[in-house]
Coordinates of C-alpha atoms and ligand atoms in Angstrom, one line a residue:
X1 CA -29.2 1.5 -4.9
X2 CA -32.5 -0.5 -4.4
X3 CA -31.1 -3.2 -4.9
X4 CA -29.2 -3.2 -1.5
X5 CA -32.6 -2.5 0.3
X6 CA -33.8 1.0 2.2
X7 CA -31.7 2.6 4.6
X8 CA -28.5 4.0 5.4
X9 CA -25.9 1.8 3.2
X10 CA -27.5 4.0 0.3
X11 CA -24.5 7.1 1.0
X12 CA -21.7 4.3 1.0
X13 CA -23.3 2.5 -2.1
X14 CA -23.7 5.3 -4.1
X15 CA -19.6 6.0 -3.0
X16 CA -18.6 2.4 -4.2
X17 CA -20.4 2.9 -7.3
X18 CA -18.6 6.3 -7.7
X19 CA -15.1 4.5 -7.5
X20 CA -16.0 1.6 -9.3
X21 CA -18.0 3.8 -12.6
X22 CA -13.9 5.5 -12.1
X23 CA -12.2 2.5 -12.1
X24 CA -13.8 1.3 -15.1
X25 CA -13.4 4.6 -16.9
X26 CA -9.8 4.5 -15.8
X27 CA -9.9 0.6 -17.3
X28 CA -11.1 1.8 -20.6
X29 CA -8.8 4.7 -20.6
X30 CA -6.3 2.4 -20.6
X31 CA -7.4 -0.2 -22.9
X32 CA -6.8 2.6 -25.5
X33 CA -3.7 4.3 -24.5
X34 CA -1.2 2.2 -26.6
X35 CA -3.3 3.0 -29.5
X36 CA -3.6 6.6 -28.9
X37 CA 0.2 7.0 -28.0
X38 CA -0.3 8.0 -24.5
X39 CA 2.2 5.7 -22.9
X40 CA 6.1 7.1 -22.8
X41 CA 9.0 5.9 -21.2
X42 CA 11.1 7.4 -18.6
X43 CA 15.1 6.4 -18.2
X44 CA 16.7 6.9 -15.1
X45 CA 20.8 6.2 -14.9
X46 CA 22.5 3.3 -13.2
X47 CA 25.7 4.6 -12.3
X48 CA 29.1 2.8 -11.7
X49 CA 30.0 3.7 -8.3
X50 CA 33.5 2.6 -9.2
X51 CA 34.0 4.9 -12.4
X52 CA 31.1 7.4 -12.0
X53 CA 30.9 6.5 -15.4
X54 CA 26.9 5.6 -16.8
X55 CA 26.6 1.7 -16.2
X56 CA 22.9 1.7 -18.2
X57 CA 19.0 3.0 -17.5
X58 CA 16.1 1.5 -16.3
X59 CA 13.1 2.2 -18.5
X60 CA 9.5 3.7 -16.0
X61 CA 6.5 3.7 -17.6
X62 CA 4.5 6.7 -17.3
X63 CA 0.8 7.5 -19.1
X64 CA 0.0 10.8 -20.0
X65 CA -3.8 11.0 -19.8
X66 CA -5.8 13.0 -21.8
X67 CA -7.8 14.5 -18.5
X68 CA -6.0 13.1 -15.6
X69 CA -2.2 14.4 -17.1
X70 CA 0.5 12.6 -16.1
X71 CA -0.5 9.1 -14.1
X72 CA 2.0 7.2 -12.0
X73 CA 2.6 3.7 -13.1
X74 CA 2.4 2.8 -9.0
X75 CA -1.7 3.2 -9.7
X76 CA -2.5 2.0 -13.3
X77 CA 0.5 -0.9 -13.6
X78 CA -1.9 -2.5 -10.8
X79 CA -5.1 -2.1 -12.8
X80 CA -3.1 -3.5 -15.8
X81 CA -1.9 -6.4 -13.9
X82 CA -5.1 -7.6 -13.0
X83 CA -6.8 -6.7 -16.6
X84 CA -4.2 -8.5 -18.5
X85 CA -3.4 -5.2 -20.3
X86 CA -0.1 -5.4 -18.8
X87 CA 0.8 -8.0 -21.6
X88 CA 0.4 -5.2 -24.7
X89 CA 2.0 -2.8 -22.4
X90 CA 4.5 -4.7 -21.3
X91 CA 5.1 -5.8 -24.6
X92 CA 5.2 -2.0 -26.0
X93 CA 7.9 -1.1 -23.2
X94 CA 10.2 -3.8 -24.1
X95 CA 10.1 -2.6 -28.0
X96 CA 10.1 1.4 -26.8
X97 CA 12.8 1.1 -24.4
X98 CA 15.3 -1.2 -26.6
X99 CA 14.7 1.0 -29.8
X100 CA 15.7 3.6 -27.9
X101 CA 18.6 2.4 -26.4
X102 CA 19.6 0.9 -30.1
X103 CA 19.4 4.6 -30.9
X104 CA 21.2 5.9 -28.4
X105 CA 23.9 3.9 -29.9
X106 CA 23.7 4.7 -33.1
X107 CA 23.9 8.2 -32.1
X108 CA 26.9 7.2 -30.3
X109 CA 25.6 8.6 -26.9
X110 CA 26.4 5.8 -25.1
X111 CA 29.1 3.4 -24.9
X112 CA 28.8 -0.1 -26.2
X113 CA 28.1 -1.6 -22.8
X114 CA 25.4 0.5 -21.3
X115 CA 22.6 -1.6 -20.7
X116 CA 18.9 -1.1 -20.6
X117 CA 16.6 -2.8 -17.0
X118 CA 12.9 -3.3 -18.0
X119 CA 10.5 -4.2 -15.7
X120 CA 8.9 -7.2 -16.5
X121 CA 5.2 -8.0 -14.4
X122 CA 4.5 -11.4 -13.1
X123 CA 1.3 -12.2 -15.6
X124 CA 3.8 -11.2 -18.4
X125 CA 5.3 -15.0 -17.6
X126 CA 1.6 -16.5 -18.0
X127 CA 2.1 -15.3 -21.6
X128 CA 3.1 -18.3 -23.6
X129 CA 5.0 -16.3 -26.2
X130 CA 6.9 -14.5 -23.8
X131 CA 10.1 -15.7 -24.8
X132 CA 9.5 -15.5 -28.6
X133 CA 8.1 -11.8 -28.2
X134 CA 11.5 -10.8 -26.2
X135 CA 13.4 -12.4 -29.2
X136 CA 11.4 -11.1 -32.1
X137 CA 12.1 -7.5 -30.5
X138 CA 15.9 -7.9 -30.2
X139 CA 16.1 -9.1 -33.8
X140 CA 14.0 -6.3 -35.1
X141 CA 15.7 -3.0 -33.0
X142 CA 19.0 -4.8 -33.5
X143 CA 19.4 -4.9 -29.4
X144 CA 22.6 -7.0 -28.2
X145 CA 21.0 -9.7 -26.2
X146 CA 23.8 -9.0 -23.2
X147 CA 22.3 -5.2 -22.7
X148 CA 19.0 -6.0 -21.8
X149 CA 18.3 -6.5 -18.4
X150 CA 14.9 -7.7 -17.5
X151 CA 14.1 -6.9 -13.7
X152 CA 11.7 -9.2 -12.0
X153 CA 10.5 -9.3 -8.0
X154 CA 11.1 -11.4 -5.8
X155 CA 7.4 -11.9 -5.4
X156 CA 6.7 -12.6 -8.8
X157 CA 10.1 -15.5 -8.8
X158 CA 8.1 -17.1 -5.8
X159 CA 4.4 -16.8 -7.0
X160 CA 5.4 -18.0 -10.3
X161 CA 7.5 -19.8 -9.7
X162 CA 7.1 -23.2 -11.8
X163 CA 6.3 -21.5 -15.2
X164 CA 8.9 -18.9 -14.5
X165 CA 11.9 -21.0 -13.9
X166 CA 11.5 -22.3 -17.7
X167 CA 11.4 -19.0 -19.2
X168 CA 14.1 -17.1 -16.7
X169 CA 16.3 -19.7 -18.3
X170 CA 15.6 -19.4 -21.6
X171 CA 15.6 -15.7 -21.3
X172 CA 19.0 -16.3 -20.0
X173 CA 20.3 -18.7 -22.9
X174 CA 19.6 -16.2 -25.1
X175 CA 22.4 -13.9 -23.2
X176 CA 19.8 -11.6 -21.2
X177 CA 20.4 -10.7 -18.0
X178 CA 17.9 -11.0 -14.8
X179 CA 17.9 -8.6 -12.1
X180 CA 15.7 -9.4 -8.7
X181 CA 14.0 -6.0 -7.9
X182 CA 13.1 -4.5 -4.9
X183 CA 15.3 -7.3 -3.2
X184 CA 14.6 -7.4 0.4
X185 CA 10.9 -7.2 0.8
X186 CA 9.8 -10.3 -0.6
X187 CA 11.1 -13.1 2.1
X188 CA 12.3 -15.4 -0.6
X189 CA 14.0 -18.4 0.7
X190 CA 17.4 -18.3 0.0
X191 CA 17.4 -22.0 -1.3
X192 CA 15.5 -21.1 -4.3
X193 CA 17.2 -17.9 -4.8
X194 CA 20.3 -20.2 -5.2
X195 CA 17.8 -22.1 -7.8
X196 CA 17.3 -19.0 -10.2
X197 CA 19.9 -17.8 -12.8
X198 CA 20.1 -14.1 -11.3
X199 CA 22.7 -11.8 -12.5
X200 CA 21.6 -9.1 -10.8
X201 CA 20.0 -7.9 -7.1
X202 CA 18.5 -4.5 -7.1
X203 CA 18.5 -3.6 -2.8
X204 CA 15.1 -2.3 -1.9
X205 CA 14.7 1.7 -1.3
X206 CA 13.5 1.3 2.1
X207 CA 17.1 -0.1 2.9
X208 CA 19.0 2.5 1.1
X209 CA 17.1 5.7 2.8
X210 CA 18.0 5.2 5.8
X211 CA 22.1 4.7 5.1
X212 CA 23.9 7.6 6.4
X213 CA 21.9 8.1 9.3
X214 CA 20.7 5.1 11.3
X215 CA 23.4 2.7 12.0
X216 CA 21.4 -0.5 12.3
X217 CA 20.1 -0.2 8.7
X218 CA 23.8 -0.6 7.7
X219 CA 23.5 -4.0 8.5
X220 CA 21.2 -5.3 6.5
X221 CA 22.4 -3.4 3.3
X222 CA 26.2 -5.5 4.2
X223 CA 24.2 -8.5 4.3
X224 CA 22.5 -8.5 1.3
X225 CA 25.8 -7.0 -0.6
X226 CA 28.0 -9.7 0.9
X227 CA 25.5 -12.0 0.0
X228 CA 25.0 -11.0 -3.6
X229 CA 28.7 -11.0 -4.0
X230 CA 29.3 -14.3 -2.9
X231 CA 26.4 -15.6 -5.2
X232 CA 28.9 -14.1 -7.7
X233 CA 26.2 -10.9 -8.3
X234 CA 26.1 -7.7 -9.0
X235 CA 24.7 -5.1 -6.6
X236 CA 22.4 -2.1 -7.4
X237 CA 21.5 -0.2 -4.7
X238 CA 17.8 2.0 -5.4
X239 CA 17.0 5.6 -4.5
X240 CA 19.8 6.9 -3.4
X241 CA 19.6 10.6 -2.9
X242 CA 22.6 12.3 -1.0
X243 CA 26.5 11.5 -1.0
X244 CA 26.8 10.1 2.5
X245 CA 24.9 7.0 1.1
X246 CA 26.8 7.0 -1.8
X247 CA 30.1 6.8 0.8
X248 CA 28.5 4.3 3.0
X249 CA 27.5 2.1 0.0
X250 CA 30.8 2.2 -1.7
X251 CA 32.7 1.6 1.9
X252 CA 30.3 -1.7 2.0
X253 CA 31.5 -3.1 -1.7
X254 CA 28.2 -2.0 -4.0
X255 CA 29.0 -1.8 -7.4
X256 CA 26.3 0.9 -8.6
X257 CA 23.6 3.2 -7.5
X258 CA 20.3 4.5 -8.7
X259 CA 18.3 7.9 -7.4
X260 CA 17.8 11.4 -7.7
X261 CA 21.2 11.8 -6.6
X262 CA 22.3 11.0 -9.6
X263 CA 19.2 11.9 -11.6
X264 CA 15.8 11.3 -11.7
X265 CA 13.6 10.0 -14.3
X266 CA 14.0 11.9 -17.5
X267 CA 12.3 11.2 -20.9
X268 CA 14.5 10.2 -23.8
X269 CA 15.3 14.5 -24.6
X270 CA 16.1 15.0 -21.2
X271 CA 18.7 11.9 -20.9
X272 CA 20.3 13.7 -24.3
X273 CA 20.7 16.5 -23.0
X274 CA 22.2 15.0 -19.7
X275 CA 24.8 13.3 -21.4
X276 CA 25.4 15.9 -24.0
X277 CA 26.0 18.9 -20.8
X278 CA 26.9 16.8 -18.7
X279 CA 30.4 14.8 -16.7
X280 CA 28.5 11.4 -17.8
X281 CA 29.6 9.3 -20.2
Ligands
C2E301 P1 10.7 0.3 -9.3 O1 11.0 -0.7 -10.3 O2 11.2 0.0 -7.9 O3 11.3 1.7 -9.8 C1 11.9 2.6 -9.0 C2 11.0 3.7 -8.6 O4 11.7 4.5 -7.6 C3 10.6 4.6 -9.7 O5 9.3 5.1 -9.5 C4 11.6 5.8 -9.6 O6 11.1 7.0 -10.1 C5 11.7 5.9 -8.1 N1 13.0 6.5 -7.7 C6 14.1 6.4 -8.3 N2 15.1 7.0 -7.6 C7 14.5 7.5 -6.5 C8 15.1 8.3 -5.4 O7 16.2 8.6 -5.3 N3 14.1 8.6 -4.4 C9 12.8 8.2 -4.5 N4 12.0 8.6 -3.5 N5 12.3 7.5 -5.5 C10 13.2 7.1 -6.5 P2 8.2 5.1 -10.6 O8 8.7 5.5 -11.9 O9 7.0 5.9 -10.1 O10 7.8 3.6 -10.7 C11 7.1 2.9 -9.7 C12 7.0 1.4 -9.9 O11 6.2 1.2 -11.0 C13 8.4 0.8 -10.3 O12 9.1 0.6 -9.1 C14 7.9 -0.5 -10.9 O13 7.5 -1.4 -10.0 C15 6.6 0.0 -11.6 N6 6.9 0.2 -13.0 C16 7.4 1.3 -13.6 N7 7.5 1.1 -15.0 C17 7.1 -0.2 -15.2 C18 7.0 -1.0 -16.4 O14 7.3 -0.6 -17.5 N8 6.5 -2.2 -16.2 C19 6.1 -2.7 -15.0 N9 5.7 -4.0 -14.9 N10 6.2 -2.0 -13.9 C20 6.7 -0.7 -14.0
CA302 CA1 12.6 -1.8 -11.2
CA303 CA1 13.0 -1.5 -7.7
CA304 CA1 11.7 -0.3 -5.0

């Protein structure tokens, strides 16, 4: 710590350089966890609130390190995002999690039109081959173009906007669908909503919670359905946990749901054996 001179910042120094010798550790940790198979996917259902029937999944990331165990993707999908290891990783999640679903239907598991949501990270549209790599994958797991769902921000539609606008659409040519995530949070003007070929809107946990209980929370979960649905959308409400906001969201016009209520993140065994003992089909 000499460097910073005598004195008192010596405690605090010698805690940055604790967290920062981590981070770096953590960095390198990563760097090697494709190779070393550590990375798995999650699939939580997306339910029909119409049929009850199994609408798709969305694929979660999860890394199961060596040391640490299990670490959320809300603290290393930031690390990779700022690494640029989010592009082999992002790029290993799209392959994992249609192979699987391609599986799935091969083992007859799941109907025909189940699809499969992918989160897809803003620097993954700073990738030139972004497109190609998405194309290539289909062709090789044998993936209908019209089942993958690629869910994107609205942050990362605004930040990125100019280079994303290209590639949205020529994800979408291709026949795959683009859901806005987390809609709700990001302020984006509704004029260049309007400009973006968006299939989907996924409504924001932080507006679901609260359904069944407060009443001015209702409001804003009507808005944003009424507005998906004139924008000719469909509506996916997040984390929805007890059958009061499953009422309330039906009784407003959303077509499916997503939460623990239903179930939470499983790994590919655990969504067999779901469906196998299970009403969903
Ligand atoms: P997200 O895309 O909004 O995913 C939904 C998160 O909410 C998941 O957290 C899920 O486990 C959690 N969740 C689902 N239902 C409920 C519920 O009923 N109650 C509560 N309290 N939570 C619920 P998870 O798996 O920890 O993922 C966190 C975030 O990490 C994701 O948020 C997404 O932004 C990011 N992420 C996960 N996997 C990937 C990935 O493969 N690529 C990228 N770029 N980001 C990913
Ligand atoms: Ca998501
Ligand atoms: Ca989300
Ligand atoms: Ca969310």
């Amino acid at each position: 710590a000499k460097y910073l001179g005598q004195g008192s910042p010596q405690l605090f120094d010698q805690r940055m350089q604790k967290n920062f010798r981590s981070r770096l550790q953590l960095e390198t940790d990563l760097r090697r966890a494709i190779e070393r198979d550590e990375l798995l996917l999650n699939y939580q259902l997306i339910v029909s609130l119409l049929t009850g029937e199994i609408a798709g999944f969305e694929a979660l990331v999860r890394w199961n390190h060596p040391k640490r165990g299990l670490v959320s993707p809300v603290q290393f999908i930031p690390l990779a995002e700022e690494t640029g290891l989010i592009v082999p990783i992002g790029e290993w999640v799209l392959r994992t999690a249609c192979k699987q679903m391609r599986q799935w239907q091969i083992e007859q598991l799941v109907n025909h039109n189940v699809t499969m949501s992918v989160n897809v990270a803003g620097r993954q549209f700073a990738q030139l081959k972004l497109v190609n790599m998405i194309q290539d994958i289909l062709q090789e797991t044998g993936l209908d173009a019209k089942l993958l769902r690629l869910e994107i921000t609205e942050g990362v539609i605004m930040e990125h906007f100019e280079s994303a606008t290209t590639q949205l659409q020529q994800l979408r040519d291709l026949g795959i669908q683009l859901s806005i995530d987390d809609f709700g949070t990001g302020y984006s003007s509704l004029s260049r909503l309007q400009q973006f070929p968006i299939d989907i809107l996924k409504i924001d946990r932080s507006f679901v919670s609260p359904l069944g209980s407060k009443a001015e929370n209702r409001e804003i979960v009507e808005t944003i359905i009424n507005l998906a649905v004139n924008l000719k959308m469909s509506v996916v409400a997040e984390g929805v946990e007890t059958l009061e906001q499953i009422l309330e969201l039906k009784q407003l016009g959303c077509h499916y749901g997503q939460g623990y209520f239903f179930s939470r993140p499983l790994d590919s065994e655990g969504i067999k054996q779901l469906i196998l003992n299970h009403q969903f089909k």
